[in-house]
Amino acid sequence: MKLDATKYDLLNPSDGKVFRDTMLSFILAGRDATASAVTWFFWLLSENPEVVTKIRQEINTNLIKIHGQERPSNYCYIECLNKLMRLYPPVPFERMTPVRPDVLPSGHKVDASMKILIFLYVLGRMEAVWGEDALEFKPGRWVSETGGFRKEPSYKFFAFFGGPRSCLGKLLAMTLMKTAVVEILQNYDFQLVKGQTIEPATG
């Protein structure tokens, strides 16, 4: 297996280290983040059983057969996984450093010696960005008037970042999460054990 480096001068097609590091990022680096997201998703579903009903209806009407087995296709409502990561991002904050002095849209000046913290947990709950119902779990927010999936700008929904440096494993992570959700909802009922205190951990 070789890297496709035909369009990128800085990549060596036989650079095993680049390929190895990329695969490690796909397989290992996103494992815990994906598991965390799915866990929070099922907690939110346990608090909103009507959403479970809608997702199951969507699953039953959009299954296709691949190699004799049923697989999900053309999902829309299950995209509320995005809503989950807005409220409970697996990575609550990120740190960035400018490569050169710059001026942010807010007018603040930054230079290469600064470390800028971006709190995704806070950004996903800002009323100025998401409206007065920012703290509510409303999967319908991601469904358009025609019933399709309403995409938000990547720089607004920041769980995977945006632009050319967005998360390399975004599609893989979403595929893994959707597959896990579909398989569990097809085969199991679930409920939250009473008396549990559910809240994000700090540290």
XYZ file of C-alpha atoms in Angstrom:
203
model
C 0.000 0.000 0.000
C 1.371 3.407 -0.979
C 0.435 7.008 -0.404
C -1.134 8.909 -3.288
C 1.363 11.757 -3.446
C 0.888 12.728 -7.073
C -0.668 16.087 -6.173
C 1.558 16.949 -3.234
C 5.223 17.736 -3.693
C 6.053 17.359 0.004
C 4.833 13.753 0.233
C 6.965 10.778 -0.680
C 4.914 7.856 -2.098
C 7.089 5.418 -0.160
C 7.159 7.405 3.071
C 6.161 4.647 5.467
C 6.362 6.901 8.503
C 3.706 9.288 7.171
C 1.439 6.382 6.301
C 2.042 4.729 9.684
C 1.352 7.909 11.645
C -1.812 8.558 9.654
C -3.121 5.046 10.285
C -2.345 5.343 13.996
C -4.332 8.568 14.081
C -7.290 6.883 12.381
C -7.305 3.695 14.432
C -6.033 4.736 17.859
C -6.287 8.490 18.334
C -10.017 8.650 17.614
C -11.021 5.505 19.482
C -11.715 7.071 22.871
C -13.282 10.186 21.355
C -15.681 8.076 19.294
C -16.591 5.906 22.297
C -17.205 9.009 24.404
C -19.473 10.532 21.758
C -21.546 7.346 21.391
C -21.882 7.053 25.183
C -23.206 10.606 25.517
C -25.486 10.019 22.542
C -27.214 7.087 24.203
C -27.575 9.047 27.417
C -29.345 11.805 25.490
C -31.518 9.195 23.758
C -32.478 7.731 27.143
C -33.721 11.194 28.108
C -35.563 11.643 24.791
C -37.349 8.371 23.860
C -39.294 10.087 21.070
C -35.988 10.563 19.254
C -35.296 6.825 19.519
C -38.630 6.128 17.821
C -37.855 8.486 14.951
C -34.373 7.057 14.426
C -35.708 3.495 14.389
C -38.326 4.477 11.826
C -35.588 5.976 9.709
C -33.453 2.845 10.036
C -36.307 0.559 8.988
C -37.127 2.605 5.889
C -33.573 3.183 4.675
C -31.874 -0.206 4.869
C -30.119 -1.588 1.800
C -28.558 -4.988 1.282
C -24.815 -5.267 0.716
C -23.296 -8.739 0.266
C -26.469 -10.250 1.638
C -26.485 -8.082 4.760
C -28.553 -5.010 5.520
C -26.674 -1.728 5.798
C -27.847 1.827 6.500
C -28.334 4.280 3.661
C -29.621 7.845 3.232
C -30.016 8.649 6.898
C -31.033 12.119 7.962
C -32.394 12.064 11.508
C -29.460 10.054 12.786
C -27.352 13.074 11.919
C -28.386 14.359 15.340
C -25.037 12.853 16.284
C -23.861 16.295 15.217
C -26.192 17.820 17.766
C -24.682 15.595 20.412
C -21.134 16.738 19.658
C -22.252 20.337 19.804
C -23.391 19.851 23.403
C -20.875 17.223 24.510
C -17.802 17.407 22.269
C -15.427 14.459 22.843
C -12.574 16.977 22.824
C -13.803 19.934 24.937
C -11.093 22.371 23.885
C -8.221 22.775 21.432
C -5.060 24.857 21.440
C -3.674 26.720 18.450
C -0.609 28.872 17.839
C -0.303 31.455 15.034
C 2.563 30.896 12.590
C 2.986 34.656 12.240
C 1.594 37.860 13.803
C -2.023 38.335 12.846
C -5.226 40.172 13.745
C -8.336 38.174 14.636
C -11.780 39.171 13.308
C -12.499 40.518 16.798
C -9.618 42.982 16.423
C -7.343 41.221 18.908
C -3.695 41.056 17.879
C -1.832 37.756 18.194
C 1.724 36.666 17.521
C 3.644 33.402 17.207
C 4.461 33.301 20.927
C 0.799 33.068 21.928
C -1.248 29.939 22.555
C -4.922 30.368 21.741
C -7.421 28.098 23.505
C -10.682 27.324 21.720
C -13.300 25.914 24.094
C -15.579 23.781 21.917
C -17.790 22.942 24.905
C -18.539 26.641 25.401
C -18.777 27.488 21.697
C -21.431 24.808 21.172
C -23.605 26.334 23.910
C -23.407 30.021 22.998
C -26.816 31.614 22.477
C -25.226 34.185 20.181
C -24.290 31.344 17.820
C -27.076 28.775 18.273
C -30.033 30.781 19.550
C -31.958 30.900 22.814
C -32.498 27.121 22.785
C -28.762 26.426 22.550
C -28.785 24.121 25.598
C -31.634 21.955 24.323
C -31.197 18.616 22.558
C -33.310 19.200 19.451
C -32.263 16.884 16.600
C -34.798 18.589 14.342
C -32.397 21.522 14.228
C -30.395 19.513 11.683
C -33.391 18.604 9.494
C -34.373 20.980 6.697
C -37.922 21.974 5.747
C -37.838 19.370 2.962
C -36.799 16.604 5.352
C -33.153 16.511 4.329
C -30.055 17.060 6.417
C -29.331 20.723 7.095
C -25.590 21.307 7.064
C -24.050 23.950 9.273
C -20.887 25.854 8.281
C -17.811 23.976 9.488
C -16.561 27.089 11.257
C -19.794 27.223 13.258
C -20.031 23.524 14.106
C -16.434 23.117 15.217
C -16.240 19.538 16.506
C -14.072 18.522 13.545
C -12.678 21.995 12.840
C -13.004 23.480 9.369
C -11.235 24.322 6.168
C -8.214 22.494 4.736
C -7.002 21.495 8.213
C -10.216 19.867 9.374
C -10.092 16.473 11.067
C -8.699 13.758 8.791
C -10.792 11.118 10.502
C -14.147 12.922 10.366
C -15.804 10.586 7.854
C -14.386 7.506 9.553
C -15.549 8.702 12.976
C -19.062 9.483 11.753
C -19.283 6.125 9.960
C -18.196 4.250 13.093
C -20.660 6.120 15.287
C -23.578 5.694 12.890
C -22.847 1.986 12.500
C -22.701 1.493 16.276
C -25.938 3.416 16.810
C -27.791 1.512 14.082
C -26.647 -1.912 15.288
C -27.552 -1.180 18.911
C -30.945 0.362 18.175
C -31.832 -2.497 15.825
C -31.096 -5.169 18.398
C -31.503 -3.712 21.877
C -33.698 -1.600 24.108
C -31.930 0.421 26.765
C -32.627 2.629 29.752
C -30.609 4.605 32.251
C -30.175 3.042 35.686
C -31.961 5.238 38.220
C -29.937 7.124 40.798
C -27.038 7.895 38.473
C -25.452 11.343 38.416
C -24.500 12.072 34.818
C -22.235 15.027 34.158
C -19.018 15.692 32.220
C -15.827 15.005 34.149
C -13.203 17.689 34.592
C -9.463 17.337 34.389
